[in-house]
Amino acid sequence: MIEYLYTVEEPIAALSTPWGESAIAVIRTSGGNTLTLINRIFKPFMRRTGDAEPGNKVSPGKIRVSAKSKGSTLHYGKIIDSDSGEILDDVMLALYRAPASYTGEDSAEIFCHGSLAVITRILALLYKCGFRPAQAGEFTLRAFLNGKMDLTRAEAVNELIRSRSDKARALALNRLSGTIERKITEIKLRLVNFLSSVEVRLDYPDEDIEGEVVSEKECSSVENELKQLISSYETGRLFQEGVTAVLAGRTNAGKSTLFNLLLKEERSIVSRYHGTTRDYIEGNIVVAGIPVRVFDTAGLRKGGGPVEMEGVRRSNRVIKGADFILYLVDASFGLTEEDTDFIKSYSGSYGGKGKIIKVWNKIDLKSTGGVKAPDGFLPLSAETGTGLDKLVKRIEQTILHGTPVRPGEPVIDSIRQKELLDRTLDALRRFKRGLKRNDPLDAISVELQEAVHLLGEITGEVTSQDILNNIFSNFCVGK
Amino acid sequence: MDLDAIVIGGGHTGIEASLALSRLGFETLLITQNPDVIGKMSCNPAIGGLAKGNLVREIDALGGEMAKLIDATMIQFRILNKSKGPAVQAYRAQADKTAYSLLAKWTLEREKNLHVFQDTVVDLTTDSSGRRIQGVLTERGRIFKARTVVLTTGTFMESRIFIGEYSGPSGRLGEPAAIGLGKSLRRMGFDVGRLKTGTPARALRSSLIFERMTEQPGDDEMLPFSFSDSKVNRPNVPCYITYTTAETHRIIEENIDKSPLYGGKIVGVGPRYCPSIEDKVVRFPERQRHQIFVEPEGLSTEEVYLNGISSSLPEDVQEKFLKTVPGFEKIEIVRPGYAVEYDYLNPTQLYPSLETKRIKGLFVAGQTNGTSGYEEAAAQGLMAGINAGMFLQKKPPLILSRADAYIGVLIDDLVTLGTEEPYRLFTSRAEYRLALRHDTADLRLLEKGYTAGLKGDEEKQRLQEKIQNLDEIREILKKRKVHESDTAHLSALKHHPGKSFEQALRDPLIKMKDLTALDDELAKRRTKYLKYVELDIKYEGYIKRQKEQVKRFERMEKKRIPEDFNYALAAGLSAEAREKLTKIRPLSVGQASRIQGVRPADVAVLLVLLKKGV
Ligand SMILES: Cc1cc2nc3c(=O)[nH]c(=O)nc-3n(C[C@H](O)[C@H](O)[C@H](O)COP(=O)(O)OP(=O)(O)OC[C@H]3O[C@@H](n4cnc5c(N)ncnc54)[C@H](O)[C@@H]3O)c2cc1C
Ligand SMILES: Nc1nc2c(ncn2[C@@H]2O[C@H](COP(=O)(O)OP(=O)(O)OP(=O)(O)O)[C@@H](O)[C@H]2O)c(=O)[nH]1
Ligand SMILES: [Mg+2]
C-alpha cells in the first residue's frame, strides 16, 4: 500500500552524495523526531581549550543534540552504536530546525568519511534506531509539501516521482535480473495463500474446512526463501558496488606491469628502477560481471626518501581499505623476510580483510627457470601474460567466496528492499510462533497481513479485495 | 402535514433510517408498499454472524434499533468462532420472523414524528435546477414534499422473480414489484444496474425426519446484542444439520439447463458468497456434499428454512433433489426457492454520507446500493438517516472510517470501489479487525451516537461505568502478585512466581476464570468485563501492532480533498486516475489511494497539488 511511501511525519534517512568512495559523504535525515533519534547515536567530542580557532563557528562540543537544539548549527563528534558501544566514525553534524531546512522539517546532515563501509554502517544504524530509508525524491517531495519550493519546480518533481514509479521502478527492480520481481511476487502469493487459508476459516465458521491452516513445513519453506533473498543482498551489493583490490609487494616486483596488463592499457609507469611508482593509481576492471577497482601502489621499501616514504604510507592506507590484495614477489629475487612478514601481518592484524592472493612473478626469466613457485603462490609472467587466466580465475573465486547466491539466482541490490524483506521475515516468524502457540487465527493474521503488506511495498499493492478473490477461486464456500 | 423527511421502503434499511430521522426530531414519512411486511426477513430467519454481528452491535452503539428488535425476538443464540479468536467472535441469533417483523412495525408506529403510509413511490421530484430533491410522486398520484428523501427499495425496484420457467414481477414471492422508480432514476441520469439473489425452499417441520440429521443446539447462555439490554430471556430452539448427496448433485446437473440462471434468462449478477446450490454444484464439482442447516422460522409457525440450498430450478426438480437429502425423504414444501432480479444504484454515485452526488438531499441506502443482508441494510439505513438529519441541520455528516467500525469499512468499500455483485461484509474486508471487536463497539461509537443526538445521558453514563470497570480490573491484575499459595490451586502458575496476574495471564495456559477463582476482588467483577480485559491482555502484542497499522492508515485519511477539487487542472495525473477521481470525488487522500486505477504516483501528485492549493 502506498501510505508507507508518502507518510510525511516519519523520520527518513538516506545518503545524499553518490554511492561510491569519496573523501566525504553526506547522509541526510529529516522529519518526525529526527533530533531525538540523532541524539541516540551522536556523541559530541568534549572540547579541550585551545581547539577553537578564531572565526570557527563550530559549536562547543559538550552540548548534546536534543529536541531543543538550535538549528543551523554545526557539531563535531562521533557516531556510536550504543548497543555495542562501537564508534563508527568521526563526523560533522549539521542541524536544521523547521522550517529552516531543505525539507522544511527538523533535519540533520551527517558529514562522514566517504568509505562505503562507513556509509553502509551508519545508514544501518540509523535504520535500526528508528529512521526508515527515504524513497527516491522523498526529501524533495517533503520540501514541496512544506511549501519550500515554487510551482514550477513542483512540476519537475511530479515528473520525477512519476518516472520513478513507472520506468525507474521497473529499472530498479530489474537491474540485475527480471527474476527478482517474479521471485518476490511468488513469495507474496504464497503468503496470500496462507492468509486466504486463515481467512476462510474465520469467515466461514460453519463450513467444514479440512486440513491444517498452514503447515509448519510450508511456513519454513517460505522463511527459507526469504532468508536466501535477504542474504543475496550481499551479492547484490557486490554487483552494484563492486570490490576493491590492491596490488602490493616490494619495489620492482612488477605491480605496475601487472596493473597495465589487467587494465589492458599502459596506465602506470613501468621501469627497471626500484621505487618507480610513488602514489597510488586507480583503474577499473570487470571480473565475472563484478566491477573491481584496482589500485597500483608504491612498492614497500624501507629507507627511501621522504617522498617515497609518503608513498608507502599511502599504499598502506589503500591496502587497509581493500577487499583483497594481490601480493607480488619477484621470482628472480626470491622470497624475502620482508615479504613473509608482510603476508603474515596482513592476514592477521594488519587491518585489511585478510584476503590475499600471492603471485610469483617474472617466471619467464631464465634466472627463475626451474625454481618452483613456493606453496600458495600463483606463477605468473606479467610481461608475457603466462598464468593470467589462472590469476583471473583466482580473483573471481576470491570475490565470490562466501557469497551465498548461486549464479542465476535472483539477488536484491537495494537496502530498501533488504530492509523490507527483513521486516517481512520478522512478521512471518511471529506468525509461525503464534501458530505454534495456538494463538487465535485472527490475531496471528495481523502478522501475515503485515508481511504481505511489506512485500507489496516492494512490488506494488495488495488489497483486501485480492485476498477475498483468492478465497473464492480456491475454496468452496457457501451460504 | 409539513414534512422534513421522506423514507421510501419499510425494509431493514427503511426502519433504521426513519427511526433515526424521527428521533432526531424531524417529521418523517415512511412510504412503503405494504406496512404488514415492515421488517420482514426475506431470506434467512437469523440476525448476526461474522462481521454482521459486529454491525448489529455498532448500530446499537450509535443509536439504532436492530439489536433491540432481535434481543426481544430471538429463539436461539450462539457465539460463533469461540475457539478462533477475539476479533472474529460474533453473535448470531435465530429470529422468530413474524415476531421480529411485528415488533419492528409496532416500534415505528409508536415513534413520535414518524408516520407510516401505504403506497408505492414511482418518481422523485426536484427543484427547477434538477439538483435538489423536493419530494416524491406515488403510484396513486399523491405528491409529498420534503427537504430530504432516503431511498431504500431493497429487492423491489423493477424486480422479477424466477422459478424454472416461471417468472413474474415481484420483489418477494407473493409481493408485487415496485415499478416506475427505476425508470425515473435512469431518466435522471443515474447509473442503474441489475443484480440477483436467491432464496431456498421453506418446508413443513413435521415432514422432516430429524433423527437422520445432527442437532445443532444454541448456546446455553443467551446474550443481548444491545449494550443497553442487560439480559435476554427467550426460548432456545435447536437447528439441524444435514448434507446433500451424490444423487442430489446428479439430479441438479441433469436439470441445469432448466435453471433460469444457466438458461440465460437472468442478466443480473449474483453473489459469489451465498451461491445457489446450482452454482455450488457447477463450480465445485470436486465437492462430495454441501452442508444444509435446517432453521426454525419462528415459534408460531411450522415452517423451517433450508439454509445452504437456495435454488431457482423448476419446483418439481427442487422437490426431487431435496428428497435425496438425508432427513428430507418425505419433505413437504410450503414455498419453493426462487431467484429475484432487481435494480440497484452503483454506489460510487454517493458520497460517504450516502447522499447522491447528483441530487442534493437525496440519500440512498441498503440493498439499493448493491449490498445483501439485513445487517448491511440496517447499518446503511442508520447512517443515511443520521446524515439526512445532519443535512437538515446543516451540520457536517457523520462519516466512520475503516478503523472506526465495520460500518466504515462497508460504506467506504461501496462508495470508493462500487460493486458489481451483491456486496456482503466479511471480517476479512476489514484491515484493522482486531480494533473492531464486537465488545468494543460502544467504546468506539457511543460517543458519536451521543453527539449525533441518538443516545441519551443514561447510555453515556453506562459507558463511563464500563470504562471504569475495565480500568479497575486492569489495575487489580497489575497489583495482584502470584503467591506461593496460588500455585497449589493452579499449577500453571508455578512458572510465574512473584509475577503479577497481568503477566501470568499472557501465558496461553492461564485463563482469566482460573485467576478469578483465586481472588475475591476479581470474582466480584462482571464476566463480560473480565472477558474483555482478558482478550486485551492475551493479544496485547498483536493489538499493538494493529494500532501501528491504524496510525499509518489514519495519516492518509486525515488529508482532506475538497469536494470541488478540479482534477482537470491537475497536470501530473494519469488519464485513468483523472477519470476515476473525477467520478468518485474522494474526500481524503486515503480514500483516493483505494480507488482502483489510482497509482502511488498519482497519489503523490495529489498530495503535492493539495498542499499548493491548486
Ligand atoms: C429472494 C431473496 C433472497 C435473499 N437472499 C439473501 C441472502 O442470501 N443473503 C443475504 O444476506 N440477504 C439476502 N436477501 C436480502 C435481504 O433480504 C436484504 O438484504 C434485506 O432485506 C435488505 O433490506 P432493505 O431494507 O434494503 O430491502 P427490503 O428488505 O427488500 O425492503 C424494501 C422495502 O421497501 C419497499 N419498497 C420498495 N420499493 C418501494 C417503492 N418504490 N415505494 C414504496 N415502497 C417500496 C418494499 O415493499 C420493501 O418492503 C435476500 C432477499 C430476497 C428477496
Ligand atoms: N621479464 C620480466 N620482467 C618483468 C616482469 N614483470 C615486470 N618486469 C620488469 O620488472 C621491472 C619493474 O617492473 P614494475 O612493474 O615497474 O615494478 P613495480 O613493482 O611497479 O616497481 P615499483 O613501482 O618501483 O614498486 C620492469 O623493468 C619490468 O619490465 C615479468 O613478468 N617478466
Ligand atoms: Mg610501479
Short mmCIF file of C-alpha atoms in Angstrom, two decimals, chain A residues 34-407:
data_model
loop_
_atom_site.label_atom_id
_atom_site.label_comp_id
_atom_site.label_asym_id
_atom_site.label_seq_id
_atom_site.Cartn_x
_atom_site.Cartn_y
_atom_site.Cartn_z
CA THR A 34 14.87 13.32 13.99
CA LEU A 35 16.77 15.26 16.61
CA THR A 36 15.85 12.91 19.43
CA LEU A 37 16.86 9.95 17.31
CA ILE A 38 20.16 11.56 16.33
CA ASN A 39 20.91 12.13 19.98
CA ARG A 40 20.97 8.37 20.47
CA ILE A 41 23.82 7.84 18.05
CA PHE A 42 25.78 11.07 18.03
CA LYS A 43 28.11 11.94 20.89
CA PRO A 44 29.84 15.32 20.71
CA PHE A 45 33.55 15.49 21.48
CA MET A 46 34.42 17.21 24.70
CA ARG A 47 36.19 20.37 23.88
CA ARG A 48 39.73 20.95 25.01
CA THR A 49 40.82 24.53 25.48
CA GLY A 50 42.71 25.83 22.53
CA ASP A 51 40.80 23.83 19.98
CA ALA A 52 38.65 26.73 18.99
CA GLU A 53 40.18 28.76 16.26
CA PRO A 54 39.15 32.35 15.80
CA GLY A 55 36.21 32.60 13.48
CA ASN A 56 35.37 28.90 13.74
CA LYS A 57 31.63 28.61 14.22
CA VAL A 58 31.66 25.01 15.36
CA SER A 59 29.55 24.92 18.50
CA PRO A 60 31.05 23.77 21.78
CA GLY A 61 31.05 20.02 21.89
CA LYS A 62 29.56 19.32 25.24
CA ILE A 63 26.07 20.28 24.16
CA ARG A 64 24.14 17.14 23.35
CA VAL A 65 21.72 17.13 20.45
CA SER A 66 18.15 17.19 21.67
CA ALA A 67 14.69 18.22 20.62
CA LYS A 68 15.64 21.65 21.92
CA SER A 69 18.85 22.07 19.94
CA LYS A 70 19.27 25.22 17.92
CA GLY A 71 19.09 24.99 14.16
CA SER A 72 21.66 25.97 11.54
CA THR A 73 24.47 24.77 13.76
CA LEU A 74 27.45 22.52 13.17
CA HIS A 75 28.66 19.93 15.67
CA TYR A 76 31.77 17.81 15.85
CA GLY A 77 31.55 14.35 17.36
CA LYS A 78 31.35 10.66 16.80
CA ILE A 79 28.72 8.22 15.67
CA ILE A 80 28.35 5.44 18.22
CA ASP A 81 26.28 2.29 18.11
CA SER A 82 25.08 2.45 21.68
CA ASP A 83 24.15 -1.25 21.68
CA SER A 84 27.71 -2.36 21.09
CA GLY A 85 29.47 0.79 22.18
CA GLU A 86 31.37 0.75 18.92
CA ILE A 87 32.48 4.01 17.32
CA LEU A 88 31.67 4.02 13.61
CA ASP A 89 33.18 7.30 12.52
CA ASP A 90 34.14 10.86 13.48
CA VAL A 91 31.73 13.21 11.81
CA MET A 92 30.45 16.73 11.45
CA LEU A 93 26.78 17.10 12.13
CA ALA A 94 24.66 19.93 10.75
CA LEU A 95 21.35 20.57 12.49
CA TYR A 96 18.39 22.35 10.94
CA ARG A 97 15.17 23.32 12.65
CA ALA A 98 11.82 23.51 10.86
CA PRO A 99 11.07 25.42 8.77
CA ALA A 100 14.63 26.49 8.01
CA SER A 101 15.76 23.30 6.28
CA TYR A 102 15.65 21.79 2.82
CA THR A 103 12.55 19.78 3.60
CA GLY A 104 11.01 22.32 5.92
CA GLU A 105 11.14 19.79 8.73
CA ASP A 106 13.57 19.29 11.56
CA SER A 107 16.53 17.61 9.95
CA ALA A 108 20.17 16.73 10.33
CA GLU A 109 23.01 16.07 7.92
CA ILE A 110 25.91 13.83 8.81
CA PHE A 111 29.21 14.55 7.07
CA CYS A 112 31.16 11.33 7.40
CA HIS A 113 34.15 9.73 5.74
CA GLY A 114 33.36 8.59 2.26
CA SER A 115 34.16 4.93 2.56
CA LEU A 116 31.40 2.60 1.52
CA ALA A 117 31.90 0.53 4.64
CA VAL A 118 31.40 3.55 6.90
CA ILE A 119 28.39 4.82 4.94
CA THR A 120 26.70 1.45 4.97
CA ARG A 121 27.18 1.00 8.68
CA ILE A 122 25.97 4.47 9.59
CA LEU A 123 22.88 4.01 7.43
CA ALA A 124 22.19 0.63 9.00
CA LEU A 125 22.50 2.21 12.44
CA LEU A 126 20.07 4.98 11.50
CA TYR A 127 17.52 2.44 10.25
CA LYS A 128 17.95 0.43 13.40
CA CYS A 129 17.28 3.38 15.64
CA GLY A 130 14.03 4.46 14.00
CA PHE A 131 14.63 6.10 10.66
CA ARG A 132 13.29 4.45 7.58
CA PRO A 133 15.05 4.54 4.21
CA ALA A 134 13.85 7.53 2.20
CA GLN A 135 12.23 6.90 -1.15
CA ALA A 136 13.65 8.44 -4.28
CA GLY A 137 12.71 12.09 -4.32
CA GLU A 138 11.18 11.94 -0.90
CA PHE A 139 13.16 14.78 0.63
CA THR A 140 12.15 16.93 -2.29
CA LEU A 141 8.56 15.76 -2.02
CA ARG A 142 8.53 16.86 1.58
CA ALA A 143 10.09 20.13 0.61
CA PHE A 144 7.10 20.83 -1.64
CA LEU A 145 4.58 19.66 0.84
CA ASN A 146 6.04 22.15 3.27
CA GLY A 147 5.93 24.96 0.78
CA LYS A 148 9.69 25.18 0.38
CA MET A 149 9.61 25.24 -3.41
CA ASP A 150 7.60 27.02 -6.03
CA LEU A 151 5.18 25.58 -8.54
CA THR A 152 7.49 25.32 -11.50
CA ARG A 153 9.86 23.21 -9.53
CA ALA A 154 6.95 21.24 -8.13
CA GLU A 155 6.09 20.28 -11.68
CA ALA A 156 9.55 18.99 -12.20
CA VAL A 157 9.25 16.79 -9.17
CA ASN A 158 5.93 15.49 -10.39
CA GLU A 159 7.82 14.21 -13.37
CA LEU A 160 10.43 12.76 -11.16
CA ILE A 161 8.04 10.87 -8.98
CA ARG A 162 6.11 9.64 -11.97
CA SER A 163 9.15 8.35 -13.72
CA ARG A 164 10.18 6.67 -10.54
CA SER A 165 7.08 4.59 -10.34
CA ASP A 166 6.91 3.68 -13.99
CA LYS A 167 10.25 3.25 -15.68
CA ALA A 168 12.68 3.82 -12.91
CA ARG A 169 10.91 1.46 -10.59
CA ALA A 170 10.92 -1.26 -13.19
CA LEU A 171 14.51 -0.47 -13.87
CA ALA A 172 15.47 -0.62 -10.26
CA LEU A 173 13.77 -3.93 -9.82
CA ASN A 174 15.28 -5.37 -12.95
CA ARG A 175 18.75 -4.03 -12.60
CA LEU A 176 20.20 -7.44 -12.18
CA SER A 177 17.54 -9.72 -13.44
CA GLY A 178 13.81 -9.69 -14.03
CA THR A 179 13.67 -12.71 -11.81
CA ILE A 180 13.77 -10.71 -8.62
CA GLU A 181 10.31 -9.21 -9.02
CA ARG A 182 8.95 -12.59 -10.05
CA LYS A 183 10.54 -14.15 -7.00
CA ILE A 184 9.08 -11.65 -4.57
CA THR A 185 5.68 -11.88 -6.22
CA GLU A 186 5.91 -15.63 -5.87
CA ILE A 187 6.67 -15.39 -2.16
CA LYS A 188 3.91 -12.87 -1.72
CA LEU A 189 1.49 -15.20 -3.45
CA ARG A 190 2.37 -17.97 -1.06
CA LEU A 191 1.76 -15.65 1.89
CA VAL A 192 -1.54 -14.53 0.38
CA ASN A 193 -2.45 -18.20 0.16
CA PHE A 194 -1.65 -18.62 3.84
CA LEU A 195 -3.80 -15.61 4.52
CA SER A 196 -6.65 -16.97 2.44
CA SER A 197 -6.46 -20.22 4.32
CA VAL A 198 -6.70 -18.32 7.60
CA GLU A 199 -9.45 -16.01 6.41
CA VAL A 200 -11.70 -18.67 5.01
CA ARG A 201 -11.69 -20.38 8.38
CA LEU A 202 -12.54 -17.15 10.09
CA ASP A 203 -15.30 -16.02 7.79
CA TYR A 204 -16.98 -19.39 7.34
CA PRO A 205 -17.11 -20.94 10.78
CA ASP A 206 -19.83 -23.37 9.78
CA GLU A 207 -18.04 -24.76 6.78
CA ASP A 208 -16.14 -27.93 7.42
CA ILE A 209 -12.76 -27.00 6.02
CA GLU A 210 -10.33 -29.85 6.13
CA GLY A 211 -6.63 -29.84 6.82
CA GLU A 212 -4.12 -27.73 8.64
CA VAL A 213 -4.34 -23.96 8.32
CA VAL A 214 -0.73 -23.61 7.28
CA SER A 215 1.75 -26.39 7.81
CA GLU A 216 4.94 -25.67 9.62
CA LYS A 217 6.83 -27.09 6.69
CA GLU A 218 5.29 -24.63 4.25
CA CYS A 219 5.98 -21.82 6.67
CA SER A 220 9.62 -22.77 6.99
CA SER A 221 9.96 -23.12 3.26
CA VAL A 222 8.82 -19.53 2.73
CA GLU A 223 11.02 -18.47 5.59
CA ASN A 224 14.00 -20.02 3.83
CA GLU A 225 13.18 -18.34 0.55
CA LEU A 226 13.08 -15.02 2.35
CA LYS A 227 16.33 -15.72 4.12
CA GLN A 228 18.03 -16.61 0.90
CA LEU A 229 16.77 -13.49 -0.79
CA ILE A 230 17.94 -11.38 2.11
CA SER A 231 21.39 -12.93 2.08
CA SER A 232 21.55 -12.33 -1.66
CA TYR A 233 21.76 -8.67 -0.74
CA GLU A 234 25.47 -9.12 -0.14
CA THR A 235 25.89 -10.43 -3.67
CA GLY A 236 23.63 -7.73 -5.00
CA ARG A 237 25.76 -5.12 -3.39
CA LEU A 238 28.82 -6.79 -4.81
CA PHE A 239 27.46 -6.44 -8.30
CA GLN A 240 26.37 -2.89 -7.76
CA GLU A 241 29.20 -1.50 -5.68
CA GLY A 242 31.96 -3.89 -6.67
CA VAL A 243 35.11 -4.62 -4.73
CA THR A 244 38.48 -3.05 -4.20
CA ALA A 245 41.71 -4.89 -5.00
CA VAL A 246 45.20 -3.59 -4.29
CA LEU A 247 48.46 -4.61 -5.88
CA ALA A 248 51.12 -4.77 -3.23
CA GLY A 249 54.67 -6.00 -2.94
CA ARG A 250 58.22 -4.84 -2.73
CA THR A 251 59.57 -2.36 -5.25
CA ASN A 252 60.26 -3.67 -8.71
CA ALA A 253 58.11 -6.80 -8.15
CA GLY A 254 56.17 -5.98 -11.33
CA LYS A 255 53.00 -4.48 -9.79
CA SER A 256 52.68 -1.73 -12.37
CA THR A 257 53.31 -4.21 -15.16
CA LEU A 258 50.51 -6.42 -13.88
CA PHE A 259 48.27 -3.38 -13.35
CA ASN A 260 48.69 -2.41 -17.01
CA LEU A 261 48.10 -5.98 -18.06
CA LEU A 262 44.84 -6.18 -16.13
CA LEU A 263 43.65 -2.83 -17.46
CA LYS A 264 44.86 -3.64 -20.95
CA GLU A 265 46.42 -0.22 -21.27
CA GLU A 266 49.67 1.48 -20.34
CA ARG A 267 48.37 3.40 -17.36
CA SER A 268 51.13 3.04 -14.83
CA ILE A 269 54.75 3.83 -15.45
CA VAL A 270 56.97 0.78 -15.62
CA SER A 271 60.75 0.96 -15.27
CA ARG A 272 63.54 -1.18 -14.16
CA TYR A 273 64.31 1.20 -11.30
CA HIS A 274 63.10 0.48 -7.81
CA GLY A 275 60.57 2.94 -6.43
CA THR A 276 59.07 3.95 -9.75
CA THR A 277 55.53 4.23 -8.52
CA ARG A 278 55.23 6.99 -5.95
CA ASP A 279 51.49 7.46 -5.38
CA TYR A 280 48.69 5.03 -5.89
CA ILE A 281 46.87 4.85 -9.21
CA GLU A 282 43.36 3.56 -9.66
CA GLY A 283 41.74 1.68 -12.52
CA ASN A 284 38.53 -0.27 -13.13
CA ILE A 285 38.11 -3.75 -14.50
CA VAL A 286 35.21 -6.20 -14.50
CA VAL A 287 35.59 -9.75 -13.30
CA ALA A 288 32.65 -12.16 -13.65
CA GLY A 289 30.36 -9.18 -14.09
CA ILE A 290 31.54 -7.57 -10.88
CA PRO A 291 33.26 -4.20 -11.02
CA VAL A 292 36.70 -4.29 -9.44
CA ARG A 293 38.62 -1.15 -8.57
CA VAL A 294 42.29 -1.98 -8.84
CA PHE A 295 44.97 0.09 -7.17
CA ASP A 296 48.61 0.09 -8.14
CA THR A 297 50.69 1.25 -5.19
CA ALA A 298 54.17 2.31 -4.33
CA GLY A 299 56.41 -0.67 -3.60
CA LEU A 300 57.01 -1.36 0.07
CA ARG A 301 60.57 -0.46 0.92
CA LYS A 302 62.31 0.95 3.96
CA GLY A 303 64.70 3.82 3.81
CA GLY A 304 63.56 5.67 0.68
CA GLY A 305 63.43 9.44 0.62
CA PRO A 306 60.64 11.45 2.27
CA VAL A 307 58.52 11.47 -0.90
CA GLU A 308 58.77 7.73 -1.26
CA MET A 309 58.00 7.22 2.43
CA GLU A 310 54.83 9.27 1.99
CA GLY A 311 54.00 6.99 -0.96
CA VAL A 312 54.43 3.92 1.23
CA ARG A 313 52.15 5.43 3.88
CA ARG A 314 49.52 5.97 1.24
CA SER A 315 49.95 2.43 0.00
CA ASN A 316 49.27 1.17 3.46
CA ARG A 317 46.08 3.19 3.64
CA VAL A 318 44.60 1.77 0.44
CA ILE A 319 45.73 -1.68 1.47
CA LYS A 320 43.70 -1.32 4.66
CA GLY A 321 40.60 -0.42 2.71
CA ALA A 322 40.95 -3.26 0.24
CA ASP A 323 38.62 -6.22 -0.04
CA PHE A 324 41.63 -8.26 -1.02
CA ILE A 325 45.19 -7.74 -2.16
CA LEU A 326 47.41 -9.24 -4.83
CA TYR A 327 50.84 -9.63 -3.32
CA LEU A 328 53.62 -9.84 -5.88
CA VAL A 329 57.05 -11.35 -5.40
CA ASP A 330 59.85 -11.04 -7.95
CA ALA A 331 60.72 -14.68 -8.58
CA SER A 332 64.22 -13.78 -9.77
CA PHE A 333 64.82 -12.13 -6.40
CA GLY A 334 63.14 -14.73 -4.29
CA LEU A 335 61.05 -14.59 -1.15
CA THR A 336 62.50 -12.23 1.46
CA GLU A 337 61.82 -11.91 5.16
CA GLU A 338 60.07 -8.62 4.45
CA ASP A 339 57.64 -10.46 2.17
CA THR A 340 56.81 -13.18 4.66
CA ASP A 341 56.44 -10.63 7.47
CA PHE A 342 54.03 -8.59 5.45
CA ILE A 343 51.97 -11.58 4.38
CA LYS A 344 51.72 -12.80 7.94
CA SER A 345 50.72 -9.46 9.35
CA TYR A 346 48.22 -8.75 6.58
CA SER A 347 46.29 -11.94 7.11
CA GLY A 348 46.50 -11.26 10.83
CA SER A 349 46.18 -7.83 12.36
CA TYR A 350 47.13 -5.54 9.55
CA GLY A 351 43.62 -4.10 9.39
CA GLY A 352 42.58 -5.31 5.95
CA LYS A 353 40.06 -8.03 5.34
CA GLY A 354 42.78 -10.63 5.28
CA LYS A 355 42.12 -11.97 1.81
CA ILE A 356 45.32 -12.25 -0.13
CA ILE A 357 46.36 -13.68 -3.48
CA LYS A 358 50.07 -14.42 -3.60
CA VAL A 359 51.74 -14.09 -7.01
CA TRP A 360 55.14 -15.47 -8.09
CA ASN A 361 56.06 -13.06 -10.90
CA LYS A 362 58.58 -12.99 -13.74
CA ILE A 363 58.57 -16.75 -14.31
CA ASP A 364 59.62 -16.09 -17.93
CA LEU A 365 63.10 -15.02 -16.84
CA LYS A 366 65.82 -17.57 -17.45
CA SER A 367 67.20 -16.96 -13.96
CA THR A 368 64.00 -18.27 -12.46
CA GLY A 369 63.74 -21.25 -14.74
CA GLY A 370 63.27 -24.44 -12.83
CA VAL A 371 62.60 -22.74 -9.48
CA LYS A 372 59.15 -23.83 -8.43
CA ALA A 373 56.75 -21.27 -7.01
CA PRO A 374 56.58 -21.56 -3.21
CA ASP A 375 53.45 -23.07 -1.69
CA GLY A 376 50.32 -20.96 -2.20
CA PHE A 377 51.92 -18.75 -4.84
CA LEU A 378 50.49 -18.44 -8.32
CA PRO A 379 53.15 -18.44 -11.05
CA LEU A 380 52.80 -15.54 -13.47
CA SER A 381 54.61 -13.55 -16.04
CA ALA A 382 53.23 -10.03 -16.10
CA GLU A 383 55.44 -9.42 -19.08
CA THR A 384 54.18 -12.24 -21.33
CA GLY A 385 50.80 -12.91 -19.76
CA THR A 386 51.52 -16.52 -18.89
CA GLY A 387 49.39 -17.53 -15.91
CA LEU A 388 46.98 -14.61 -16.29
CA ASP A 389 43.99 -16.88 -16.90
CA LYS A 390 44.60 -18.72 -13.66
CA LEU A 391 45.08 -15.46 -11.80
CA VAL A 392 41.76 -14.04 -13.07
CA LYS A 393 40.04 -17.27 -12.07
CA ARG A 394 41.52 -16.91 -8.60
CA ILE A 395 40.37 -13.28 -8.35
CA GLU A 396 36.86 -14.39 -9.28
CA GLN A 397 36.86 -17.08 -6.60
CA THR A 398 38.15 -14.66 -4.02
CA ILE A 399 35.40 -12.15 -4.77
CA LEU A 400 32.57 -14.66 -4.78
CA HIS A 401 33.87 -16.62 -1.82
CA GLY A 402 31.25 -16.75 0.91
CA THR A 403 28.50 -15.13 -1.10
CA PRO A 404 25.52 -17.37 -0.70
CA VAL A 405 23.91 -16.98 -4.07
CA ARG A 406 24.39 -19.37 -6.90
CA PRO A 407 24.73 -17.88 -10.35
#
